[in-house]
Tab-separated table of C-alpha atoms and ligand atoms in Angstrom:
chain	number	residue	atom	x	y	z
K	66	UNK	CA	-56.614	-160.465	-41.097
K	67	UNK	CA	-55.080	-157.519	-42.352
K	68	UNK	CA	-51.973	-159.338	-43.592
K	69	UNK	CA	-54.078	-161.576	-45.639
K	70	UNK	CA	-54.359	-159.158	-48.607
K	71	UNK	CA	-50.470	-159.372	-49.097
K	72	UNK	CA	-49.795	-162.665	-48.108
K	73	UNK	CA	-47.445	-163.070	-51.106
K	74	UNK	CA	-44.732	-160.401	-50.205
K	75	UNK	CA	-45.947	-156.868	-51.015
K	76	UNK	CA	-43.853	-154.140	-52.374
K	77	UNK	CA	-43.462	-150.466	-51.785
K	78	UNK	CA	-44.709	-147.767	-54.277
K	79	UNK	CA	-44.742	-144.054	-54.267
K	80	UNK	CA	-47.914	-142.979	-55.796
K	81	UNK	CA	-49.769	-139.968	-56.607
K	82	UNK	CA	-53.346	-140.489	-55.240
K	83	UNK	CA	-54.858	-137.419	-57.231
K	84	UNK	CA	-54.026	-134.564	-59.565
K	85	UNK	CA	-52.020	-131.909	-57.538
K	86	UNK	CA	-51.758	-134.271	-54.299
K	87	UNK	CA	-48.438	-135.202	-52.361
K	88	UNK	CA	-46.505	-138.494	-52.787
K	89	UNK	CA	-47.849	-141.323	-50.642
K	90	UNK	CA	-45.669	-144.477	-49.788
K	91	UNK	CA	-47.852	-147.469	-50.031
K	92	UNK	CA	-47.786	-151.374	-50.276
K	93	UNK	CA	-48.920	-153.028	-53.140
K	94	UNK	CA	-49.409	-156.606	-54.570
K	95	UNK	CA	-46.349	-157.360	-56.783
K	96	UNK	CA	-47.782	-156.788	-60.293
K	97	UNK	CA	-47.722	-159.562	-62.770
K	98	UNK	CA	-46.730	-159.202	-66.522
K	99	UNK	CA	-49.437	-159.835	-69.149
K	100	UNK	CA	-48.689	-161.128	-72.289
K	101	UNK	CA	-46.148	-159.324	-74.429
K	102	UNK	CA	-44.846	-157.754	-71.050
K	103	UNK	CA	-42.122	-158.212	-68.617
K	104	UNK	CA	-41.797	-157.292	-64.817
K	105	UNK	CA	-38.746	-155.452	-63.810
K	106	UNK	CA	-37.230	-155.594	-60.182
K	107	UNK	CA	-36.304	-151.687	-60.260
K	108	UNK	CA	-33.305	-150.797	-58.809
K	109	UNK	CA	-33.062	-147.056	-59.473
K	110	UNK	CA	-35.547	-144.422	-61.185
K	111	UNK	CA	-34.791	-141.027	-62.079
K	112	UNK	CA	-36.885	-137.962	-61.073
K	113	UNK	CA	-37.674	-136.120	-64.241
K	114	UNK	CA	-39.152	-132.483	-64.617
K	115	UNK	CA	-41.784	-133.860	-66.620
K	116	UNK	CA	-42.990	-136.057	-63.874
K	117	UNK	CA	-44.701	-133.056	-62.950
K	118	UNK	CA	-47.454	-134.072	-65.568
K	119	UNK	CA	-48.769	-137.114	-63.400
K	120	UNK	CA	-47.972	-135.256	-60.127
K	121	UNK	CA	-50.334	-132.212	-61.166
K	122	UNK	CA	-52.331	-134.029	-63.726
K	123	UNK	CA	-51.475	-131.849	-66.342
K	124	UNK	CA	-52.073	-134.479	-69.403
K	125	UNK	CA	-55.784	-135.313	-69.968
K	126	UNK	CA	-56.678	-139.124	-69.296
K	127	UNK	CA	-54.184	-140.074	-66.472
K	128	UNK	CA	-55.849	-142.677	-64.077
K	129	UNK	CA	-54.680	-142.208	-60.429
K	130	UNK	CA	-53.440	-143.249	-58.170
K	131	UNK	CA	-50.637	-143.332	-60.646
K	132	UNK	CA	-47.025	-144.131	-59.975
K	133	UNK	CA	-44.555	-141.614	-61.910
K	134	UNK	CA	-41.182	-142.448	-63.198
K	135	UNK	CA	-39.926	-142.707	-66.615
K	136	UNK	CA	-36.143	-143.151	-66.184
K	137	UNK	CA	-35.981	-146.668	-64.989
K	138	UNK	CA	-33.152	-149.019	-64.512
K	139	UNK	CA	-33.428	-152.755	-63.063
K	140	UNK	CA	-33.338	-156.508	-63.921
K	141	UNK	CA	-36.073	-158.386	-65.633
K	142	UNK	CA	-37.581	-160.994	-62.886
K	143	UNK	CA	-40.575	-162.366	-64.774
K	144	UNK	CA	-41.738	-162.440	-68.537
K	145	UNK	CA	-45.273	-162.820	-69.435
K	146	UNK	CA	-46.678	-165.039	-72.221
K	147	UNK	CA	-45.199	-164.915	-75.724
K	148	UNK	CA	-42.019	-163.059	-74.476
K	149	UNK	CA	-39.136	-164.747	-76.202
K	150	UNK	CA	-36.199	-162.474	-76.485
K	151	UNK	CA	-36.095	-161.061	-73.346
K	152	UNK	CA	-34.838	-163.376	-70.328
K	153	UNK	CA	-35.061	-163.201	-66.418
K	154	UNK	CA	-32.038	-161.842	-65.122
K	155	UNK	CA	-31.416	-159.512	-67.905
K	156	UNK	CA	-30.554	-155.584	-67.024
K	157	UNK	CA	-32.968	-153.665	-68.895
K	158	UNK	CA	-33.953	-150.043	-68.576
K	159	UNK	CA	-37.420	-147.986	-69.718
K	160	UNK	CA	-37.233	-144.438	-70.783
K	161	UNK	CA	-39.901	-141.774	-71.814
K	162	UNK	CA	-40.778	-143.952	-74.737
K	163	UNK	CA	-43.201	-146.629	-73.148
K	164	UNK	CA	-44.695	-148.354	-76.107
K	165	UNK	CA	-46.133	-147.513	-79.442
K	166	UNK	CA	-49.436	-148.493	-80.819
K	167	UNK	CA	-48.024	-149.651	-84.216
K	168	UNK	CA	-50.982	-148.915	-86.252
K	169	UNK	CA	-51.102	-144.884	-86.249
K	170	UNK	CA	-50.055	-142.907	-89.338
K	171	UNK	CA	-46.507	-142.450	-88.003
K	172	UNK	CA	-46.126	-146.001	-86.981
K	173	UNK	CA	-47.050	-147.237	-90.322
K	174	UNK	CA	-44.040	-144.983	-91.489
K	175	UNK	CA	-41.454	-146.758	-88.848
K	176	UNK	CA	-41.635	-143.119	-87.098
K	177	UNK	CA	-42.210	-144.805	-83.716
K	178	UNK	CA	-40.859	-141.653	-81.608
K	179	UNK	CA	-43.876	-139.649	-83.157
K	180	UNK	CA	-46.598	-142.415	-82.414
K	181	UNK	CA	-49.860	-140.488	-81.827
K	182	UNK	CA	-50.933	-142.919	-79.433
K	183	UNK	CA	-46.981	-143.232	-77.621
K	184	UNK	CA	-47.502	-144.778	-74.147
K	185	UNK	CA	-45.430	-142.776	-71.273
K	186	UNK	CA	-44.649	-144.829	-68.023
K	187	UNK	CA	-45.669	-143.166	-65.248
K	188	UNK	CA	-48.379	-141.526	-67.271
K	189	UNK	CA	-50.134	-144.068	-69.169
K	190	UNK	CA	-49.252	-146.946	-67.095
K	191	UNK	CA	-47.343	-147.168	-63.496
K	192	UNK	CA	-43.878	-146.035	-63.683
K	193	UNK	CA	-40.502	-146.615	-61.717
K	194	UNK	CA	-41.040	-145.296	-58.443
K	195	UNK	CA	-41.767	-148.640	-57.235
K	196	UNK	CA	-40.002	-151.938	-56.454
K	197	UNK	CA	-41.604	-153.718	-59.214
K	198	UNK	CA	-43.056	-152.454	-62.528
K	199	UNK	CA	-44.705	-154.074	-65.520
K	200	UNK	CA	-43.428	-152.889	-68.988
K	201	UNK	CA	-44.470	-153.901	-72.723
K	202	UNK	CA	-41.424	-155.292	-74.384
K	203	UNK	CA	-41.229	-152.492	-76.960
K	204	UNK	CA	-40.282	-150.109	-74.158
K	205	UNK	CA	-37.237	-152.104	-73.028
K	206	UNK	CA	-33.793	-150.884	-73.220
K	207	UNK	CA	-30.535	-153.174	-72.458
K	208	UNK	CA	-28.276	-151.493	-70.368
K	209	UNK	CA	-24.317	-152.454	-70.626
K	210	UNK	CA	-22.651	-153.936	-68.042
K	211	UNK	CA	-20.271	-151.156	-67.606
K	212	UNK	CA	-23.083	-148.832	-66.657
K	213	UNK	CA	-24.481	-148.831	-63.156
K	214	UNK	CA	-28.151	-148.518	-62.342
K	215	UNK	CA	-28.118	-145.007	-60.825
K	216	UNK	CA	-25.821	-144.081	-63.952
K	217	UNK	CA	-27.972	-145.588	-66.517
K	218	UNK	CA	-31.332	-144.142	-65.326
K	219	UNK	CA	-31.197	-140.356	-66.261
K	220	UNK	CA	-29.529	-141.256	-69.592
K	221	UNK	CA	-33.081	-142.775	-70.604
K	222	UNK	CA	-34.911	-139.312	-70.673
K	223	UNK	CA	-32.395	-136.578	-69.931
K	224	UNK	CA	-29.560	-138.396	-71.534
K	225	UNK	CA	-31.194	-139.854	-75.015
K	226	UNK	CA	-33.123	-136.481	-75.217
K	227	UNK	CA	-29.912	-134.262	-75.639
K	228	UNK	CA	-27.928	-137.044	-77.492
K	229	UNK	CA	-30.461	-137.592	-79.922
K	230	UNK	CA	-31.533	-133.814	-80.518
K	231	UNK	CA	-27.908	-133.097	-80.763
K	232	UNK	CA	-26.944	-135.747	-83.401
K	233	UNK	CA	-30.145	-135.024	-85.720
K	234	UNK	CA	-29.521	-131.260	-85.286
K	235	UNK	CA	-27.166	-131.141	-88.440
K	236	UNK	CA	-24.091	-129.423	-86.728
K	237	UNK	CA	-20.990	-131.134	-87.803
K	238	UNK	CA	-17.572	-131.778	-85.955
K	239	UNK	CA	-15.686	-128.370	-85.473
K	240	UNK	CA	-18.911	-126.394	-85.539
K	241	UNK	CA	-19.754	-123.989	-82.771
K	242	UNK	CA	-22.779	-125.357	-80.643
K	243	UNK	CA	-24.086	-123.491	-77.787
K	244	UNK	CA	-25.868	-125.059	-75.013
K	245	UNK	CA	-28.327	-122.922	-73.138
K	246	UNK	CA	-28.498	-123.939	-69.286
K	247	UNK	CA	-26.404	-125.802	-67.027
K	248	UNK	CA	-28.765	-128.289	-65.256
K	249	UNK	CA	-30.286	-131.653	-65.373
K	250	UNK	CA	-30.350	-131.626	-69.633
K	251	UNK	CA	-27.436	-129.087	-69.878
K	252	UNK	CA	-24.870	-130.768	-67.946
K	253	UNK	CA	-25.438	-133.878	-70.288
K	254	UNK	CA	-25.818	-131.602	-73.522
K	255	UNK	CA	-22.453	-130.147	-72.950
K	256	UNK	CA	-20.547	-133.419	-72.153
K	257	UNK	CA	-22.416	-135.111	-75.419
K	258	UNK	CA	-21.397	-131.744	-77.513
K	259	UNK	CA	-18.110	-132.201	-76.698
K	260	UNK	CA	-17.621	-135.901	-77.439
K	261	UNK	CA	-19.234	-135.224	-80.868
K	262	UNK	CA	-16.363	-132.812	-81.613
K	263	UNK	CA	-18.262	-129.687	-81.479
K	264	UNK	CA	-16.876	-126.115	-80.292
K	265	UNK	CA	-18.871	-126.097	-77.071
K	266	UNK	CA	-20.436	-122.619	-75.943
K	267	UNK	CA	-22.227	-123.051	-72.684
K	268	UNK	CA	-24.517	-120.419	-71.699
K	269	UNK	CA	-25.301	-120.064	-67.902
K	270	UNK	CA	-26.796	-117.438	-65.665
K	271	UNK	CA	-24.093	-116.103	-63.474
K	272	UNK	CA	-20.144	-116.745	-63.124
K	273	UNK	CA	-20.526	-119.746	-60.763
K	274	UNK	CA	-21.077	-122.439	-63.665
K	275	UNK	CA	-17.859	-121.222	-65.540
K	276	UNK	CA	-15.464	-123.879	-63.741
K	277	UNK	CA	-18.031	-126.922	-64.207
K	278	UNK	CA	-18.925	-126.250	-67.440
K	279	UNK	CA	-15.190	-126.179	-68.674
K	280	UNK	CA	-14.572	-129.664	-66.888
K	281	UNK	CA	-17.508	-131.026	-68.617
K	282	UNK	CA	-16.393	-129.971	-72.021
K	283	UNK	CA	-17.319	-126.464	-73.002
K	284	UNK	CA	-14.662	-124.528	-74.759
K	285	UNK	CA	-16.326	-121.308	-73.907
K	286	UNK	CA	-18.653	-120.234	-71.143
K	287	UNK	CA	-21.051	-117.297	-71.702
K	288	UNK	CA	-22.406	-115.674	-68.408
K	289	UNK	CA	-25.794	-114.406	-69.938
K	290	UNK	CA	-26.275	-112.129	-66.850
K	291	UNK	CA	-23.122	-110.136	-67.368
K	292	UNK	CA	-23.204	-110.122	-71.206
K	293	UNK	CA	-25.374	-110.323	-74.101
K	294	UNK	CA	-25.302	-113.949	-75.005
K	295	UNK	CA	-26.535	-113.444	-78.422
K	296	UNK	CA	-23.560	-111.003	-79.321
K	297	UNK	CA	-21.125	-113.427	-77.479
K	298	UNK	CA	-21.785	-116.085	-80.002
K	299	UNK	CA	-21.723	-113.703	-83.006
K	300	UNK	CA	-18.491	-112.737	-81.844
K	301	UNK	CA	-17.219	-116.472	-81.968
K	302	UNK	CA	-18.746	-116.467	-85.753
K	303	UNK	CA	-22.440	-117.331	-84.684
K	304	UNK	CA	-23.686	-120.858	-83.591
K	305	UNK	CA	-24.575	-123.741	-86.032
K	306	UNK	CA	-26.976	-125.067	-83.265
K	307	UNK	CA	-28.196	-123.677	-79.869
K	308	UNK	CA	-29.707	-126.364	-77.741
K	309	UNK	CA	-32.219	-124.847	-75.538
K	310	UNK	CA	-32.462	-126.638	-72.245
K	311	UNK	CA	-33.272	-124.126	-69.415
K	312	UNK	CA	-37.412	-124.173	-69.467
K	313	UNK	CA	-37.281	-120.273	-69.950
K	314	UNK	CA	-38.863	-119.276	-73.124
K	315	UNK	CA	-37.357	-115.548	-72.755
K	316	UNK	CA	-34.117	-116.864	-72.374
K	317	UNK	CA	-34.541	-118.926	-75.610
K	318	UNK	CA	-35.910	-115.999	-77.453
K	319	UNK	CA	-32.827	-113.635	-76.492
K	320	UNK	CA	-30.498	-116.424	-78.253
K	321	UNK	CA	-31.633	-116.522	-81.545
K	322	UNK	CA	-29.534	-113.466	-82.982
K	323	UNK	CA	-26.895	-115.748	-81.876
K	324	UNK	CA	-27.366	-118.142	-84.543
K	325	UNK	CA	-25.133	-118.182	-87.862
K	326	UNK	CA	-26.195	-118.592	-91.287
K	327	UNK	CA	-28.423	-121.510	-91.404
K	328	UNK	CA	-28.327	-122.091	-87.596
K	329	UNK	CA	-30.806	-123.794	-85.922
K	330	UNK	CA	-32.230	-123.488	-82.401
K	331	UNK	CA	-33.258	-126.875	-81.008
K	332	UNK	CA	-35.628	-126.660	-78.352
K	333	UNK	CA	-35.580	-129.419	-75.622
K	334	UNK	CA	-36.375	-127.506	-72.618
K	335	UNK	CA	-40.347	-127.678	-72.059
K	336	UNK	CA	-42.180	-124.664	-70.633
K	337	UNK	CA	-45.711	-123.199	-71.865
K	338	UNK	CA	-44.643	-119.466	-72.610
K	339	UNK	CA	-44.359	-118.750	-75.960
K	340	UNK	CA	-40.711	-118.218	-77.715
K	341	UNK	CA	-40.933	-114.878	-79.486
K	342	UNK	CA	-39.331	-114.440	-82.920
K	343	UNK	CA	-39.539	-112.209	-85.657
K	344	UNK	CA	-40.062	-113.561	-89.180
K	345	UNK	CA	-36.881	-111.366	-90.401
K	346	UNK	CA	-34.800	-112.999	-87.675
K	347	UNK	CA	-35.323	-116.140	-89.440
K	348	UNK	CA	-35.773	-115.260	-92.877
K	349	UNK	CA	-32.096	-113.427	-93.031
K	350	UNK	CA	-29.818	-116.123	-92.305
K	351	UNK	CA	-32.303	-118.949	-93.133
K	352	UNK	CA	-32.525	-119.701	-89.504
K	353	UNK	CA	-34.608	-122.328	-88.008
K	354	UNK	CA	-36.377	-123.520	-84.718
K	355	UNK	CA	-36.734	-127.084	-84.126
K	356	UNK	CA	-38.400	-129.224	-81.331
K	357	UNK	CA	-36.965	-132.443	-80.007
K	358	UNK	CA	-38.752	-135.225	-78.144
K	359	UNK	CA	-36.603	-138.168	-76.480
K	360	UNK	CA	-36.423	-141.110	-78.885
K	361	UNK	CA	-37.094	-144.788	-79.344
K	362	UNK	CA	-35.527	-147.669	-77.105
K	363	UNK	CA	-33.173	-148.206	-79.917
K	364	UNK	CA	-32.039	-144.765	-79.659
K	365	UNK	CA	-31.451	-145.179	-75.938
K	366	UNK	CA	-29.177	-148.133	-76.486
K	367	UNK	CA	-27.238	-145.726	-78.618
K	368	UNK	CA	-27.265	-143.346	-76.015
K	369	UNK	CA	-25.948	-145.682	-73.402
K	370	UNK	CA	-23.232	-147.487	-75.804
K	371	UNK	CA	-22.118	-143.775	-76.699
K	372	UNK	CA	-21.774	-143.107	-73.115
K	373	UNK	CA	-20.032	-146.093	-72.273
K	374	UNK	CA	-17.422	-145.212	-75.031
K	375	UNK	CA	-16.809	-141.823	-74.459
K	376	UNK	CA	-17.366	-141.706	-70.467
K	377	UNK	CA	-20.344	-139.057	-70.535
K	378	UNK	CA	-22.035	-139.529	-67.156
K	379	UNK	CA	-24.965	-137.858	-65.511
K	380	UNK	CA	-24.205	-135.889	-62.321
K	381	UNK	CA	-26.498	-137.205	-59.333
K	382	UNK	CA	-27.910	-137.146	-56.201
K	383	UNK	CA	-29.717	-140.163	-54.697
K	384	UNK	CA	-32.832	-140.327	-52.249
K	385	UNK	CA	-34.114	-143.801	-51.189
K	386	UNK	CA	-37.656	-144.623	-52.515
K	387	UNK	CA	-39.177	-143.878	-49.146
K	388	UNK	CA	-38.097	-140.136	-49.441
K	389	UNK	CA	-39.669	-139.780	-53.172
K	390	UNK	CA	-41.451	-136.392	-52.135
K	391	UNK	CA	-38.259	-135.040	-50.894
K	392	UNK	CA	-36.153	-136.160	-54.078
K	393	UNK	CA	-39.218	-134.578	-56.304
K	394	UNK	CA	-39.131	-131.487	-53.943
K	395	UNK	CA	-35.236	-131.218	-54.443
K	396	UNK	CA	-35.421	-131.499	-58.442
K	397	UNK	CA	-38.541	-129.073	-58.457
K	398	UNK	CA	-36.160	-126.384	-56.537
K	399	UNK	CA	-33.491	-126.614	-59.300
K	400	UNK	CA	-30.684	-126.810	-57.161
K	401	UNK	CA	-29.858	-130.243	-57.549
K	402	UNK	CA	-26.612	-131.108	-58.788
K	403	UNK	CA	-28.241	-132.480	-61.573
K	404	UNK	CA	-30.177	-135.253	-61.657
K	405	UNK	CA	-32.136	-136.628	-58.703
K	406	UNK	CA	-32.195	-140.439	-58.790
K	407	UNK	CA	-34.370	-142.770	-56.736
K	408	UNK	CA	-33.058	-146.066	-55.282
K	409	UNK	CA	-35.095	-149.016	-54.283
E	177	ZN	ZN1	-38.218	-137.075	-68.821
E	178	ZN	ZN1	-48.361	-145.096	-83.390
C-alpha cells in the first residue's frame, strides 16, 4: 500500500526539515495551484546565499519542512482559477519578489518592492528546489526565448539586484563606478556597469582575479590585499558609486574614503556586522550610503531584456536536484565560479 499515496506521479523536492538541519530529498505529491496561482514545472533554480535564511531559520515565522529557492526558471504547467493572462506552456521565472499584499502603505503608493509583507519564495512558501512549484501570478517573470533556463535563473536575484541597484545609483555614463567583490553578485555587477557605460574599477582580494575582471568589462583592477583601495580610487578621481557586493563590512568601511564628491556607497552584500563610518566622512563631500534589495517582477523582466540585448550572462556551475546539499555547500564555500544552479 506504500505506493497508494503517490498513485498520481509524485515529484522530488529538496527540503529543509527544521532550522539548521541538512537537506533531505523527498517525494511529494505534485502541488495544485489555487485561485490566482500557477504551477511551474521547474527546469532550473539558482542557489543564493540568502537561502541560508531558510536553511538556518534566520527569519521568524518560517514553517518547516520548507523547500528553499528564489531563482526559479521553468514552464507554466497548470493555471489556477481566475488566471487569464498567463498560459500553460509559457516560460516563466520567479525571483526574490514572491508576491505583495497590495494593501500596506508601501503598496498603496505603488512601491511593491518595499511591501511590508513581501512574500519570498522558499521562505514564505515552497520555492524552486523541487520539480514543480506553485506561485502567485504577481511573482511571475516572462523569460525571453534567447535565454536558457540555467542562464535566466541567477539573473532573477543576483542579476536584478546588481542591475537595479546600479540603474538607481545616480551614476551617469562615463562616471567611475567601483564594484567591490568578484563573486556571485560582483561578476554580474562588473558586466552591467560596463554595459551601462561606466568606467569600471573592480576591487578584489589578490591578483588572481585581475584577468577575469577585465574580461568581464573592468577598466581597472584594484587588488585590495596589495594596495589601499580607497587611495587607488582617489587617484582615479574618486568613485561616483561603489557597488559593495562582498558580504564583508570591514572591507566596505575601508572603501568609503574612495568616494568622490556626492559619491554613494551602494550596499547589496548582506552581512550582519556594522559598517563603520565617521560623520565627517559623509559630511565633507556630501557622500551617502544606501542599501538596495532586488526589485519587482517587472524589474526582473527589464534585467532579462537588458541581458538579452547586451550579452550579460551569469557564470554558473550546475548540480542535479538530488545533489542540492553539495550545491549548497559549494555556494557556501565561496569558491563557486560564480553562481550554483540546480537542474531538475
Ligand atoms: Zn537571492
Ligand atoms: Zn504591501
